[in-house]
XYZ file of C-alpha atoms in Angstrom:
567
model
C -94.451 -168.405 -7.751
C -97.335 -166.629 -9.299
C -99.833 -167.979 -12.035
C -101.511 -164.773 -13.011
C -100.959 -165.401 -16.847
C -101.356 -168.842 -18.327
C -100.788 -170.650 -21.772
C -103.229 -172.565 -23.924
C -100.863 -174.845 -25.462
C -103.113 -175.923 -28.192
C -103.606 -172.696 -29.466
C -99.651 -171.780 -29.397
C -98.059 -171.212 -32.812
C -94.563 -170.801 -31.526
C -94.867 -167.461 -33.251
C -92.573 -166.032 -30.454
C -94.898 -162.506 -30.453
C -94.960 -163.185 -26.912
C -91.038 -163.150 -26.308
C -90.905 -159.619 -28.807
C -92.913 -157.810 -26.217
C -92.179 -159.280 -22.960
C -90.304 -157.066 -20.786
C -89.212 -159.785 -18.423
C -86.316 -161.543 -20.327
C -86.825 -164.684 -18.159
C -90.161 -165.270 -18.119
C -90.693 -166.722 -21.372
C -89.112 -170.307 -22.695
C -89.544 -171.995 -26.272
C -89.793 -176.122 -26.439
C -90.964 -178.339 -28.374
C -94.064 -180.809 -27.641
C -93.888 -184.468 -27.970
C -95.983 -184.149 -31.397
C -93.284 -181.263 -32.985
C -94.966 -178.403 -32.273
C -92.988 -175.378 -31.162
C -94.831 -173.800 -28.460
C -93.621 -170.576 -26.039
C -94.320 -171.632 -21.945
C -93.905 -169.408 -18.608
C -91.893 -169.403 -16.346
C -93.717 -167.834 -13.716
C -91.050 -167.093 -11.333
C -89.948 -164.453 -13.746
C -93.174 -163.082 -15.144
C -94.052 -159.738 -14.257
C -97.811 -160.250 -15.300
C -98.348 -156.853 -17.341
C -100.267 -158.736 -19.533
C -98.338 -157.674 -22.907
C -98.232 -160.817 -24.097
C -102.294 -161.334 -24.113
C -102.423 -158.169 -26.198
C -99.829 -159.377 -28.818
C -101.259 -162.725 -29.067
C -103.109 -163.451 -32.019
C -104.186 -166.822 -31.387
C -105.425 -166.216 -27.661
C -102.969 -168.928 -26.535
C -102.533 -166.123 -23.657
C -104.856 -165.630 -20.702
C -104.687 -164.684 -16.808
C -106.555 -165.658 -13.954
C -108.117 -163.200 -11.233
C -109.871 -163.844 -7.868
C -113.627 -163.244 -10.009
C -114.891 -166.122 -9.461
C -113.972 -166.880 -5.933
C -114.786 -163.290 -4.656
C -118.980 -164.253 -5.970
C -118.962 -168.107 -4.356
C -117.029 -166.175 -0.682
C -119.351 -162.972 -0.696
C -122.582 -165.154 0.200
C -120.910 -166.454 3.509
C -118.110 -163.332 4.246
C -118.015 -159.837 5.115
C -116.171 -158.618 2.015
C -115.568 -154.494 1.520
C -114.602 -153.245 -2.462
C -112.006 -150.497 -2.990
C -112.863 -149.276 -6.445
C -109.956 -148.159 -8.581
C -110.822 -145.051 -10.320
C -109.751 -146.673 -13.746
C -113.224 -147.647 -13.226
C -114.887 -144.529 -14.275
C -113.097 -145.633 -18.214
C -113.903 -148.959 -17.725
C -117.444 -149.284 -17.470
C -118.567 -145.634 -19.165
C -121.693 -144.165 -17.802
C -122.590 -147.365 -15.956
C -119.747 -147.071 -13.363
C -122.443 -145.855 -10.424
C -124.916 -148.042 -11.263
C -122.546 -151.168 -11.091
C -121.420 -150.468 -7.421
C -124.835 -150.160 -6.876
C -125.434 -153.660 -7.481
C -122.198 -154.883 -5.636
C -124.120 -152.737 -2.557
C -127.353 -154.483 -3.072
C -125.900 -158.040 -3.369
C -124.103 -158.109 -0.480
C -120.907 -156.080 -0.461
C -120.182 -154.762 3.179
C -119.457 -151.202 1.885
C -117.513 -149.471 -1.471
C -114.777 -147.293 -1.213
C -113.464 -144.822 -3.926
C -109.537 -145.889 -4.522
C -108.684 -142.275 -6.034
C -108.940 -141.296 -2.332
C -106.255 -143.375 -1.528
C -104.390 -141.992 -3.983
C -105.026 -138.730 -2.388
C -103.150 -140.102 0.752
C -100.785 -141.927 -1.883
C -99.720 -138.195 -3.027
C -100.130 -136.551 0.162
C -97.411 -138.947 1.901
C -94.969 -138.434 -0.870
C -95.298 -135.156 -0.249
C -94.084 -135.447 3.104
C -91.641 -138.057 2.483
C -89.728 -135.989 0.154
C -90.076 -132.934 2.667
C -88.472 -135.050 5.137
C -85.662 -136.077 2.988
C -86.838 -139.775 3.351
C -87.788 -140.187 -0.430
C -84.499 -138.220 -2.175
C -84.656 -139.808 -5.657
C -87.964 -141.803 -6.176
C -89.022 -144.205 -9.176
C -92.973 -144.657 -8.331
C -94.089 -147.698 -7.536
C -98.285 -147.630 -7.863
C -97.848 -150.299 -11.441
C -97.577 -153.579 -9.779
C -95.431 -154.943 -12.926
C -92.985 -151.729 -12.236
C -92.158 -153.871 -9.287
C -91.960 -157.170 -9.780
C -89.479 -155.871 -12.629
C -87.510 -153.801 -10.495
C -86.989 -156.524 -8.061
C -86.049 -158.838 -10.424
C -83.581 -156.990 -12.480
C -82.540 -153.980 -10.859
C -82.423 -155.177 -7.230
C -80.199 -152.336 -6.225
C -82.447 -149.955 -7.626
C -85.464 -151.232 -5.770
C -83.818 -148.788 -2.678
C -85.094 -146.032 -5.091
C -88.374 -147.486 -5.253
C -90.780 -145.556 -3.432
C -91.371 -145.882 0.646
C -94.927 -144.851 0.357
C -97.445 -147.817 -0.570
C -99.220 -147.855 -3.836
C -102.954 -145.824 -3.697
C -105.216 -149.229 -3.334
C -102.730 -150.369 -0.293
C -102.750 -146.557 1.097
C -107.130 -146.944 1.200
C -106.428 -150.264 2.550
C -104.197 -149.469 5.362
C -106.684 -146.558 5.752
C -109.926 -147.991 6.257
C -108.123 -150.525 8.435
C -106.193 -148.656 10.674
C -108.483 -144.881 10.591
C -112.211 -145.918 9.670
C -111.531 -149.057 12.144
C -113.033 -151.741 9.869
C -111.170 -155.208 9.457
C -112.653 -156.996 6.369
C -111.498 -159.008 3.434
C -110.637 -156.552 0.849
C -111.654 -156.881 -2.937
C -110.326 -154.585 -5.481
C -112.134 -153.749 -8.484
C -108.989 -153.298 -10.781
C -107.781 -152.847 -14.327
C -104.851 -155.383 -13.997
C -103.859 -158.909 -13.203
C -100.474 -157.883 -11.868
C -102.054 -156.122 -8.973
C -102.289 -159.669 -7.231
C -98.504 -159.481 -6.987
C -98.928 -156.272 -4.855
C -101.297 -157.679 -2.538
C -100.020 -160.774 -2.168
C -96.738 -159.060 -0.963
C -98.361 -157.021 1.310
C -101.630 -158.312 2.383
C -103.586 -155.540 1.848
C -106.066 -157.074 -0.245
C -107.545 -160.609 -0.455
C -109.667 -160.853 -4.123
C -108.329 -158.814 -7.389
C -111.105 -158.292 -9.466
C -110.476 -157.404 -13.102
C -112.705 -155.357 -15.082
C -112.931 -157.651 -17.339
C -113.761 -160.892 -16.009
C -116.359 -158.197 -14.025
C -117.846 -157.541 -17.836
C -117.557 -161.246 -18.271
C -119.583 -162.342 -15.529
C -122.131 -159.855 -16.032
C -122.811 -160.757 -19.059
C -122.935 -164.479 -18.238
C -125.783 -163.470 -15.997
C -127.705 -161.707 -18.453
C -127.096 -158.463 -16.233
C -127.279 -154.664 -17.997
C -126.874 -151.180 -16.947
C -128.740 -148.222 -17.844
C -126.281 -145.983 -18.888
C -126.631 -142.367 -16.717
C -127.335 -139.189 -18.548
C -124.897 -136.759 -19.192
C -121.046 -137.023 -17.407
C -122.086 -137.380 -13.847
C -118.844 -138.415 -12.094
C -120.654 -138.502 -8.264
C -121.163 -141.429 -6.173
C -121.814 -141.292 -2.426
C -118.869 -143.817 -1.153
C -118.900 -145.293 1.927
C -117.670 -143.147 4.741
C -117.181 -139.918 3.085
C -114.376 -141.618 1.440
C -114.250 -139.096 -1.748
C -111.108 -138.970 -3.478
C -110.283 -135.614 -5.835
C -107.201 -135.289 -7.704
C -106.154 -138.868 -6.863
C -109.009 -139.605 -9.472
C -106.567 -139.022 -12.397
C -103.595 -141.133 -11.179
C -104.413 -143.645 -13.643
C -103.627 -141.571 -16.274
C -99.880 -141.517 -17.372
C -98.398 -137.974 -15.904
C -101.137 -138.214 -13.048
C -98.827 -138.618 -10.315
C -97.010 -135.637 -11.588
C -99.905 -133.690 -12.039
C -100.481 -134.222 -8.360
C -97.505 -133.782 -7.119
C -96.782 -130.513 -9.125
C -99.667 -128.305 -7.993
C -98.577 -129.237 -4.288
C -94.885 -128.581 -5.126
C -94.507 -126.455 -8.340
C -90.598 -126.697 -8.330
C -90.212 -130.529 -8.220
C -88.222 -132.037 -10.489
C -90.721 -135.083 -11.998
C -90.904 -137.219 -15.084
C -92.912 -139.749 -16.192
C -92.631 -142.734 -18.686
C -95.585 -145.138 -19.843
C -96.301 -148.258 -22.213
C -94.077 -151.989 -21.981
C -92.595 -150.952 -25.601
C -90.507 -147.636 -23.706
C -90.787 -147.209 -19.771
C -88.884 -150.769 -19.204
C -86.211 -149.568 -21.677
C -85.860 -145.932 -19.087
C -85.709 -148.109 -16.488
C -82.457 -150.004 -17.307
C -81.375 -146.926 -18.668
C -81.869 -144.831 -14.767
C -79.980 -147.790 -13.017
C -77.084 -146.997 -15.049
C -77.202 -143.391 -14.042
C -75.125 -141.788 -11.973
C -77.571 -140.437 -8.984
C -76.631 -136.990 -9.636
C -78.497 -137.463 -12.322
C -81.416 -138.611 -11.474
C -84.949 -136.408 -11.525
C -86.747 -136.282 -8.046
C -89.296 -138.628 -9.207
C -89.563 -140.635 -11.914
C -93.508 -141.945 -12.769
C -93.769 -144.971 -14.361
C -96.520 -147.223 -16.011
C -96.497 -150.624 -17.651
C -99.253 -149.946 -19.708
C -99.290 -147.449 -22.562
C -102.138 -145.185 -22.056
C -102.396 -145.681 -18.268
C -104.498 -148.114 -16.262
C -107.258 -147.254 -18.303
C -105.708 -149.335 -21.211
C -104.569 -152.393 -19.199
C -105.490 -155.996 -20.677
C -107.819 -156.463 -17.782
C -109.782 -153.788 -18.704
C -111.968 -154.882 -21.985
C -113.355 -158.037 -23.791
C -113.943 -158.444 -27.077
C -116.738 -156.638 -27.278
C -115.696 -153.540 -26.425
C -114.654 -150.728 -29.173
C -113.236 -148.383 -26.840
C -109.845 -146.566 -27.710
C -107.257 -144.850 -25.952
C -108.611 -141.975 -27.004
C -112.230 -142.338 -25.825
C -110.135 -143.310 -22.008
C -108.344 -139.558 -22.342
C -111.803 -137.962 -22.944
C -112.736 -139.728 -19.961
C -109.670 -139.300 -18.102
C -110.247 -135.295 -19.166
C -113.611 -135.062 -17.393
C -112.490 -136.677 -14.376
C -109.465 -134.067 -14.173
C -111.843 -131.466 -14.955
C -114.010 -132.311 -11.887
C -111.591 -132.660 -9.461
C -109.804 -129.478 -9.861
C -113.484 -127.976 -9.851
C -113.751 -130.002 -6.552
C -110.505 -129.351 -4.672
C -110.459 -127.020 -1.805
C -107.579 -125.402 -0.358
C -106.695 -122.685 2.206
C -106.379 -119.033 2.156
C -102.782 -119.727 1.837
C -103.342 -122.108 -0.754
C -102.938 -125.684 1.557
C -104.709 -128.049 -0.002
C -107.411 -129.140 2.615
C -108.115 -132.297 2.376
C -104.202 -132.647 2.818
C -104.195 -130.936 6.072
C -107.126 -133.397 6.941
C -104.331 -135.759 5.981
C -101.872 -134.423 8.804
C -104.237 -134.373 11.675
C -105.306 -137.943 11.403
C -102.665 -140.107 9.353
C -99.134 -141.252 10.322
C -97.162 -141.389 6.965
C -94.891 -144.156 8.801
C -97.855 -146.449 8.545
C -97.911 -146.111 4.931
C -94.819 -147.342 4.204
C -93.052 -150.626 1.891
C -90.511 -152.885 1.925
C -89.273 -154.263 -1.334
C -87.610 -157.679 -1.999
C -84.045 -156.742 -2.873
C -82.400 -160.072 -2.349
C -82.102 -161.519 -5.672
C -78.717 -162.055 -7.275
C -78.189 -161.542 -11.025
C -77.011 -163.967 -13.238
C -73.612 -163.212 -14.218
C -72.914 -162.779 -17.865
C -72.015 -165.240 -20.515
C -68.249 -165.723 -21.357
C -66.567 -165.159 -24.532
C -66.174 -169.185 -24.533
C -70.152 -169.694 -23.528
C -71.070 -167.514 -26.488
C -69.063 -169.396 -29.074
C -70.335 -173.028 -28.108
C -74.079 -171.156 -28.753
C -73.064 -169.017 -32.013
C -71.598 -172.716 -33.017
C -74.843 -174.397 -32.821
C -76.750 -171.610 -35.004
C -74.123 -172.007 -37.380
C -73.323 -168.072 -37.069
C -70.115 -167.895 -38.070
C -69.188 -164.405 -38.947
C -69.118 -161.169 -37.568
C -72.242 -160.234 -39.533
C -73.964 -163.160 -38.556
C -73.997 -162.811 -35.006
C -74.705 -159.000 -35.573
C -78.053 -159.859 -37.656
C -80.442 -158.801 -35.348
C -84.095 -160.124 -37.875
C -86.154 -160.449 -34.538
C -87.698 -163.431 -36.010
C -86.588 -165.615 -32.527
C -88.610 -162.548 -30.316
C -85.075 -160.959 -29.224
C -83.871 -157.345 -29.958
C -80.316 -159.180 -30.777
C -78.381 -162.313 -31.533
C -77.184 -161.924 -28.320
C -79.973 -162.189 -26.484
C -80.840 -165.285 -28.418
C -78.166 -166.792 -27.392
C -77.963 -165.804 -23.561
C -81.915 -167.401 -23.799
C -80.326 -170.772 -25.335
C -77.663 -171.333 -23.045
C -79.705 -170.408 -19.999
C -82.238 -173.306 -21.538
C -84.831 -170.889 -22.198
C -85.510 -170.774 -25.985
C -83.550 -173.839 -28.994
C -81.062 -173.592 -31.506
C -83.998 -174.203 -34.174
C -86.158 -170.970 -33.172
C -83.606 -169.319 -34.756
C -84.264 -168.462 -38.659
C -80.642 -168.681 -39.446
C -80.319 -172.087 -37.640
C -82.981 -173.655 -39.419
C -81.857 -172.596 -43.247
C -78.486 -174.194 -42.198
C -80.290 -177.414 -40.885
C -82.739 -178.070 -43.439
C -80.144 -179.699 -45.531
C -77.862 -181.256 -42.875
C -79.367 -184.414 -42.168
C -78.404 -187.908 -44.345
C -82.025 -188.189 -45.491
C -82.540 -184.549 -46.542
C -79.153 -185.454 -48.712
C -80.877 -188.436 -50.247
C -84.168 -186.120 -50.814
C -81.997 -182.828 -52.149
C -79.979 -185.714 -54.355
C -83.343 -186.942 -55.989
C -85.158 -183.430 -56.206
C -81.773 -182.571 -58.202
C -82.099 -185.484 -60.657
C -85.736 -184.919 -61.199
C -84.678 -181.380 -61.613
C -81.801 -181.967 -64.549
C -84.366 -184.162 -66.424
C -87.228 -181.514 -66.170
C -83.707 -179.392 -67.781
C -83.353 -181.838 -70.363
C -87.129 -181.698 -71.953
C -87.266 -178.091 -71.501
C -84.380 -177.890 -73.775
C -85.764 -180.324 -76.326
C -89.245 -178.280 -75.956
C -87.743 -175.407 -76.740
C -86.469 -176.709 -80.105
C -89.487 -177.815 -81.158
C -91.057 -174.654 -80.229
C -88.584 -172.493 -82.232
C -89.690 -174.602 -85.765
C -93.146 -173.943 -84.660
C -92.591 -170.843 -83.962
C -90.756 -170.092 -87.262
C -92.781 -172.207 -89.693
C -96.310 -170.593 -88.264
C -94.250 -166.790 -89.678
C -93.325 -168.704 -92.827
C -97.497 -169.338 -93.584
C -99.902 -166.428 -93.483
C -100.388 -163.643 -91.770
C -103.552 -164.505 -90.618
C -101.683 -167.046 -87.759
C -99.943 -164.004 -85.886
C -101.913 -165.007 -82.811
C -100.688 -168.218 -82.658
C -97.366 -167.234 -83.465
C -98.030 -164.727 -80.755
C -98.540 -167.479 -78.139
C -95.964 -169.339 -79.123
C -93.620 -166.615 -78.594
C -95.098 -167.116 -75.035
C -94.452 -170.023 -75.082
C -90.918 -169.861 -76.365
C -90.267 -167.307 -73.458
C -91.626 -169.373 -70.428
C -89.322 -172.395 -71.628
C -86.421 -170.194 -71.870
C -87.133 -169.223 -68.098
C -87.230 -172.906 -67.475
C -84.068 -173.613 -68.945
C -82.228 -170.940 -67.232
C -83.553 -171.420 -64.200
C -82.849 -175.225 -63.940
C -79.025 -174.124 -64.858
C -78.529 -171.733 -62.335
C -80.046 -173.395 -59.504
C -77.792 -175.891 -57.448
C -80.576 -177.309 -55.693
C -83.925 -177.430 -55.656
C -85.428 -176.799 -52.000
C -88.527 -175.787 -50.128
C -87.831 -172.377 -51.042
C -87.256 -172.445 -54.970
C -89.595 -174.465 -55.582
C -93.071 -173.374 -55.617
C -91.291 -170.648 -57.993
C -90.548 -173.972 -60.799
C -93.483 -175.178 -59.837
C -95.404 -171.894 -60.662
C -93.158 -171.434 -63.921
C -94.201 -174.905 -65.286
C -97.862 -174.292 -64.387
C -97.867 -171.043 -66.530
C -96.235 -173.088 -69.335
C -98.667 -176.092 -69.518
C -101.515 -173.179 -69.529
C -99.608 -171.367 -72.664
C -99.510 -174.718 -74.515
C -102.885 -175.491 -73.695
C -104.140 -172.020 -75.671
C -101.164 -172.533 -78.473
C -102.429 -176.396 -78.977
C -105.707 -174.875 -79.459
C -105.082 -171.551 -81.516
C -103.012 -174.394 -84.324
C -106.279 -176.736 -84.413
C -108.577 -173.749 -85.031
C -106.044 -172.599 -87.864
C -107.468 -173.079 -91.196
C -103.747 -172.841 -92.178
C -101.858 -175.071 -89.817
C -100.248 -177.738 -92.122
C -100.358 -180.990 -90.931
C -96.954 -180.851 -90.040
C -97.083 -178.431 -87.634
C -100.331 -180.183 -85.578
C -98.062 -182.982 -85.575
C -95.328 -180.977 -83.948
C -97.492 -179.149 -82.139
C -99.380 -182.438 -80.309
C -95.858 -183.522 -79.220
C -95.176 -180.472 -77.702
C -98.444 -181.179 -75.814
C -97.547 -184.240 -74.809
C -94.203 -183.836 -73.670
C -95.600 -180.559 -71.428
C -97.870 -182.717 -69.655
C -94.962 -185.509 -68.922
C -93.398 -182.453 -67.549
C -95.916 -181.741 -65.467
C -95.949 -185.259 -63.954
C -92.203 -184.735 -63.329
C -92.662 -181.729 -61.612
C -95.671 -183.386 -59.318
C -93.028 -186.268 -58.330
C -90.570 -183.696 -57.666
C -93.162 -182.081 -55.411
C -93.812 -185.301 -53.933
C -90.509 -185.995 -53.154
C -89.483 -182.818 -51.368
C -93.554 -182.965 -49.270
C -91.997 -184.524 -46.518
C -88.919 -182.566 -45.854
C -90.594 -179.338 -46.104
């Protein structure tokens, strides 16, 4: 079980954006909290940690944790060496030199650039495919990829690729080539790279950009920012990636693999909202079907744009990561070096020294899906939301976080989300209960007697209305507002007629109608005592009009009253 993303249950809304943009089906589940709040948990079995669900949430109920803090207390007692994922390069801008720097000088062992094992990353799938041992290949360098692969696509995970992601390629590297055997920290952009390493070992502390940021800043540490678009840095062992450096960048496996091998047959598929979509979509292909490889990224944008790259304080947008991303391209094709027959040489490097068996992964295929509901399940559920019809169960709002009323209701039987998160469930309910009849039965008397006045208003406004013609000219303001008048009372009337019941959804609209009206009166009332023409008579009418409005009003205050604790 993994607790890489984490709720803040007082902050929770139970707004469900969480369950709209998880990928993972399973991982989220809806209660209620012993004081009535609806709140949205984890089930961390089933999370994939992409970190989607930080991103959508408004009221930061979502976090993750990292290995941050742990990786500063162990570094003053432990050998510890950092692989440096070259999302770094868009995460810190400028600054990226200067902030290994300062790992160097407070007491890392030694820094080494990940796009160089991303070098070996492409350079083995090269040879795996030219070997026939990687046919059909769905990448496997996004950590979330495959947690989601093994969880719902077990069968597919054969398709996964044999050849480690780049960080676990440098890993197995510097281990097994350069001969060194320390803890491994990872500078990274994303939380779900603990899953990788905690399957494979590879690496002991993920360190997320942005707990990095987080920390500096804590300390009161800054960074001159370098001059110009340097991208050099003199790694540890001559460990220089090139073109790996653009593998976080959606296509950037492609990219790599195409200049090696111009005629392969590769696609690639980024961002939560699309790529886990393809996925399902491949494992129902036929294999005939499927491309060579098949690139794929949780995050839209590329690593560059995971959640663990910014805080809050950072403007940065996708765009300024391309520009970025652009350069870095830019200077490793500048820096590649290939034969006179147009090897690339750093691969052929590649084939003296490395053993591509050593580079390669297992997958945890083991899992056994659920099977699906049956046509009796679904009707006890449907029964319980009080969808009836065709067209109810076919509604599809999205208000629960599901694509479909199906999924809803797969997510209430298997316990993971309640009958009342559902929009059409709770219009059905709100009326159900014995005491919500007594309240709806007392709303509706208040209701015919706020009816009755209105009607007797209206008379009285009518002989206003007509005697204040009947006078002078001079009153055809008043007479104007009374018209007003006249018309917000017939409003009342009609609407008190035609409304079976009065609930928490009609009735801020009475409540707004009868506001107007005592406002009208108010400027009628005043427009007859400022008339040097207004018989006595009509003041008289006029001042019980008044009065009767504002018994109105107190009506419609008990009615609101009333109804307060029901809605």
């Amino acid at each position: 079980m993994n607790n890489l993303i984490e709720v803040i249950n007082d902050r929770c809304v139970g707004c469900s954006a969480c369950v709209r943009v998880c990928p993972s089906p399973e991982a989220n589940i809806v209660k209620i909290t012993e004081d009535g709040r609806t709140v949205v948990e984890i089930n961390n079995d089933k999370c994939i940690a992409c970190g989607e669900c930080i991103k959508a949430c408004k009221t930061r109920a979502r976090d993750y944790n990292d290995d941050t803090e742990r990786f500063f207390k162990d570094l003053k007692d432990r050998k510890i060496m950092i692989i440096a994922h070259p999302a770094i390069k868009t995460a810190f801008p400028g600054t990226w030199q200067a902030v290994l720097k300062w790992f160097k000088q407070n007491g890392a062992d030694s820094i080494y650039d990940g796009a160089y094992g991303a070098d070996i990353c492409t350079w083995a799938y090269i040879r795996a495919i030219e070997q026939g041992n990687a046919k059909n290949v769905v990448s496997q360098h996004c950590p979330a990829i495959v947690k989601y692969m093994e969880l719902y696509h077990p069968d597919e995970t054969r398709d996964l690729s044999p050849v480690h992601s780049p960080i676990s390629c440098e890993a197995v590297y510097i281990r097994d080539y350069i001969k060194k055997n320390y803890a491994v920290a990872v500078l990274s952009p994303c939380p779900a790279m603990k899953l990788e390493f905690e399957a494979t070992g590879h690496a002991e502390y993920n360190i997320t950009f942005k707990r990095l940021k987080e920390y500096f800043r804590r300390k009161k540490i800054d960074f001159n920012k370098a001059v110009g678009s340097d991208l050099h840095y003199d790694f540890d062992d001559q460990v220089q990636g090139c073109m790996g450096g653009i593998f976080p960048a959606p296509g950037g496996l492609k990219y790599n693999l195409s200049i090696n091998m111009p005629n392969i047959t590769a696609i690639s598929s980024d961002g939560a909202g699309v790529v886990y979509k393809e996925l399902d979509t491949y494992a129902k292909l036929p294999p005939h079907r499927y491309p060579q490889v098949f690139e794929v990224l949780s995050c839209s944008g590329g690593c560059g744009c995971g959640c663990g790259v910014n805080d809050g304080d950072s403007d940065q947008t996708v765009i300024d990561v391309k520009n970025i991303m652009r350069d870095v391209e830019i200077d490793a094709r500048n820096r590649r070096k290939t034969t006179m027959n147009g090897v690339d040489k750093q691969f052929k490097a590649f084939d003296d020294r490395v053993n591509p068996r050593s580079l390669m992964r297992n997958y945890d295929s083991g899992r056994k899906l659920a099977p699906e509901l049956t046509v009796k399940d679904l009707e006890e559920v449907y029964a319980k939301l009080g969808k009836v019809t065709a067209s109810d169960r076919k509604l599809d709002c999205g208000a629960c976080g599901y694509d479909s009323c199906y999924d809803m209701a797969v997510a209430i039987y298997n316990g993971r989300n309640i009958p009342e998160n559902c929009i059409m469930c709770a219009k059905h309910s709100s009326g159900s209960t014995p005491a919500a009849h007594a309240d709806n039965s007392k709303a509706s008397e208040i209701a015919e007697k706020v009816s009755s006045f209105a009607t007797e208003l209206l008379a009285d406004i009518e002989n206003i209305y007509a005697s204040l013609y009947s006078i002078d000219k001079s009153n055809q303001q008043t007479a104007s507002m009374s018209g007003i008048v006249e018309d917000i009372l017939s409003k009342v009337v009609g609407f008190c007629s035609s409304t079976d019941s009065i609930d928490a959804e009609n009735l801020p609209l009475l409540v707004s109608t009868l506001e107007k009206l005592q406002t009208a009166v108010g400027t009628l009332n005043a427009n007859v005592k400022e008339s040097a023409a207004g018989s006595s008579t009509i003041r008289e009418a006029m001042q019980a009009v008044a009065d009767a409005t504002t018994e109105l009003n107190v009506m419609t205050h008990d009615m609101v009253s009333t109804l307060n604790d029901k809605y």
